[in-house]
Amino acid sequence: MAEHSTSNKKPVIALDCDGVLLDYHATFGKIYEKTFGKQLSVVSPKAYHVREMYGVKFTDEEDNQFEEVWREHAWKTMPMYDGALEACVLLHEAGYELVCVSAMPAEYVEHRLENFRLHGFPIDKVIGTGYGHSDYNKNPKKQIIEDLHPIVFVDDLKRNFKDIQDVHTKFVFIDREYQNTPNSNEI
């Protein structure tokens, strides 16, 4: 599946979603409130992991309740980062095809497309690779990026640039300056 671009042959820019275009951390707080009826306060603003950021520990039952609401609502209601929409519109108007490549579960791709449409993003293709929990050192986006051959790939996890070969792609790392990120252990 050596897909050098998608159907319209425009140059492709591959973008991660969570942490690049959309605010996963803010969504956690909103879903928590929707699930439990309580607002959260950020206790550790530079924490990478959302539960640490909000100081939340779940029982198994609470975790199940939260995950059920997350699966139904989160992937289609995430707020965007300031400037993300404007940047994407400018790139689209300049002739680039924008493709979202996310480590989100593939079964929520339609939710993510709905989320993009809600905000007005000019993104019509979302590829969900899954998280790669079985081997954290393995890049879950490697094959997709090699197949897409984007001119630029933007992500907030350095691991997602690892081992990509045979492409002439510029890598752009978005550093949100979180502490204790998976990036802390990488060059």
Coordinates of C-alpha atoms in Angstrom, one line a residue:
M1 CA 0.0 0.0 0.0
A2 CA 2.6 2.5 -1.1
E3 CA 0.3 5.5 -1.2
H4 CA 2.4 8.5 -2.1
S5 CA -0.5 10.9 -1.6
T6 CA -4.2 10.5 -1.4
S7 CA -6.5 10.6 -4.4
N8 CA -6.2 14.3 -5.4
K9 CA -2.4 14.3 -5.6
K10 CA -2.0 17.4 -3.5
P11 CA 1.1 17.4 -1.3
V12 CA 0.2 15.9 2.1
I13 CA 0.8 17.2 5.6
A14 CA 0.2 14.6 8.3
L15 CA -0.9 16.0 11.6
D16 CA -1.3 14.4 15.0
C17 CA -4.6 15.5 16.7
D18 CA -4.4 15.2 20.5
G19 CA -1.8 17.6 21.7
V20 CA -1.3 19.2 18.3
L21 CA -4.7 20.4 17.0
L22 CA -7.1 19.3 19.8
D23 CA -6.8 19.6 23.6
Y24 CA -7.0 16.1 25.1
H25 CA -6.3 17.5 28.6
A26 CA -9.2 19.9 28.6
T27 CA -11.5 17.1 27.3
F28 CA -10.6 14.9 30.3
G29 CA -12.0 17.6 32.7
K30 CA -15.2 18.0 30.7
I31 CA -15.8 14.3 30.5
Y32 CA -15.1 13.9 34.2
E33 CA -17.7 16.6 34.9
K34 CA -20.2 14.9 32.6
T35 CA -19.6 11.6 34.3
F36 CA -19.5 12.5 37.9
G37 CA -21.2 16.0 38.0
K38 CA -18.1 17.6 39.6
Q39 CA -15.7 20.1 38.1
L40 CA -12.0 19.3 38.3
S41 CA -9.2 21.8 39.1
V42 CA -5.8 21.4 37.5
V43 CA -3.4 20.6 40.3
S44 CA -0.3 20.0 38.2
P45 CA -0.5 22.1 35.0
K46 CA 2.7 20.8 33.5
A47 CA 1.8 17.1 34.0
Y48 CA 1.7 15.1 30.7
H49 CA -0.6 12.4 32.1
V50 CA -4.2 13.8 32.5
R51 CA -5.0 12.0 35.7
E52 CA -1.8 13.4 37.3
M53 CA -2.7 16.9 35.9
Y54 CA -6.0 16.8 37.7
G55 CA -4.9 14.7 40.6
V56 CA -7.5 12.0 39.9
K57 CA -7.4 8.4 41.0
F58 CA -10.3 6.2 40.0
T59 CA -11.7 3.0 41.5
D60 CA -12.3 0.3 39.0
E61 CA -16.0 1.1 38.9
E62 CA -15.3 4.8 38.4
D63 CA -12.8 4.0 35.7
N64 CA -15.4 2.0 33.9
Q65 CA -18.0 4.7 34.2
F66 CA -15.6 7.4 33.0
E67 CA -14.4 5.3 30.0
E68 CA -18.0 4.6 28.9
V69 CA -18.7 8.4 28.8
W70 CA -15.3 9.0 27.2
R71 CA -16.0 6.5 24.4
E72 CA -19.4 8.0 23.7
H73 CA -18.4 11.7 23.8
A74 CA -14.7 12.6 24.0
W75 CA -13.4 11.8 20.5
K76 CA -16.1 14.0 18.9
T77 CA -16.1 17.0 21.3
M78 CA -12.5 17.9 22.0
P79 CA -11.8 21.7 22.0
M80 CA -9.2 22.9 19.6
Y81 CA -6.0 24.7 20.5
D82 CA -5.8 28.5 19.8
G83 CA -4.6 29.0 16.2
A84 CA -5.0 25.4 15.1
L85 CA -8.0 26.0 12.9
E86 CA -6.5 29.1 11.3
A87 CA -3.2 27.3 10.6
C88 CA -5.0 24.4 9.0
V89 CA -7.2 26.7 6.9
L90 CA -4.2 28.6 5.6
L91 CA -2.4 25.3 4.7
H92 CA -5.5 24.0 3.0
E93 CA -5.9 27.2 1.0
A94 CA -2.2 27.0 0.0
G95 CA -3.0 23.7 -1.7
Y96 CA -2.0 21.1 0.9
E97 CA -4.1 18.0 1.8
L98 CA -4.2 17.7 5.6
V99 CA -4.5 14.2 7.0
C100 CA -4.9 13.4 10.7
V101 CA -2.7 10.5 11.8
S102 CA -3.6 9.7 15.4
A103 CA -2.7 6.9 17.9
M104 CA -6.4 6.9 18.8
P105 CA -8.4 3.6 18.5
A106 CA -9.4 3.1 14.8
E107 CA -13.1 2.6 15.8
Y108 CA -13.4 6.3 16.8
V109 CA -12.2 7.7 13.4
E110 CA -15.7 8.8 12.5
H111 CA -16.1 10.6 15.9
R112 CA -12.9 12.5 15.2
L113 CA -14.1 13.5 11.7
E114 CA -17.3 14.7 13.3
N115 CA -15.2 16.7 15.8
F116 CA -13.1 18.3 13.0
R117 CA -16.3 19.2 11.0
L118 CA -17.8 20.8 14.2
H119 CA -14.8 23.1 14.4
G120 CA -14.6 23.7 10.6
F121 CA -11.2 22.0 10.1
P122 CA -10.4 21.3 6.4
I123 CA -9.5 17.7 7.2
D124 CA -11.4 14.8 5.5
K125 CA -9.2 11.9 6.4
V126 CA -8.4 10.5 9.8
I127 CA -6.2 7.4 10.3
G128 CA -6.3 5.8 13.8
T129 CA -3.3 3.6 14.5
G130 CA -4.1 2.5 18.0
Y131 CA -1.8 3.2 20.9
G132 CA 0.9 0.6 20.7
H133 CA 0.7 -0.3 24.4
S134 CA 2.2 -3.7 23.8
D135 CA 5.6 -2.3 22.9
Y136 CA 5.9 1.4 23.9
N137 CA 9.2 1.7 22.0
K138 CA 7.5 0.7 18.7
N139 CA 6.3 3.6 16.6
P140 CA 2.5 3.1 16.0
K141 CA 2.6 5.7 13.1
K142 CA 5.6 4.4 11.3
Q143 CA 3.9 2.4 8.5
I144 CA 1.2 5.0 7.9
I145 CA 3.8 7.8 7.5
E146 CA 5.9 5.6 5.2
D147 CA 2.8 4.9 3.1
L148 CA 1.5 8.5 3.0
H149 CA 4.9 10.1 2.1
P150 CA 3.8 13.4 3.6
I151 CA 6.0 16.5 3.0
V152 CA 5.6 17.3 6.7
F153 CA 4.6 15.3 9.8
V154 CA 3.6 17.1 13.0
D155 CA 3.4 15.3 16.3
D156 CA 3.9 16.0 20.1
L157 CA 5.5 12.6 20.8
K158 CA 9.1 12.0 19.6
R159 CA 8.5 8.3 19.5
N160 CA 6.2 8.8 16.6
F161 CA 9.1 10.0 14.4
K162 CA 11.2 6.9 15.3
D163 CA 12.4 4.5 12.6
I164 CA 10.5 6.1 9.8
Q165 CA 12.4 5.3 6.6
D166 CA 12.4 5.9 2.8
V167 CA 10.4 9.2 3.0
H168 CA 11.5 12.8 2.5
T169 CA 9.4 14.1 5.3
K170 CA 10.2 17.1 7.6
F171 CA 9.4 16.2 11.2
V172 CA 7.9 19.0 13.3
F173 CA 7.8 18.4 17.1
I174 CA 5.3 20.3 19.1
D175 CA 6.6 20.7 22.6
R176 CA 3.9 21.6 25.2
E177 CA 6.6 21.6 27.9
Y178 CA 4.9 18.9 29.9
Q179 CA 6.9 17.1 32.6
N180 CA 7.2 13.4 32.9
T181 CA 6.4 12.9 29.2
P182 CA 7.4 9.8 27.2
N183 CA 9.6 12.4 25.4
S184 CA 11.7 12.8 28.6
N185 CA 13.4 9.5 27.9
E186 CA 14.1 10.2 24.2
I187 CA 16.6 12.3 22.4

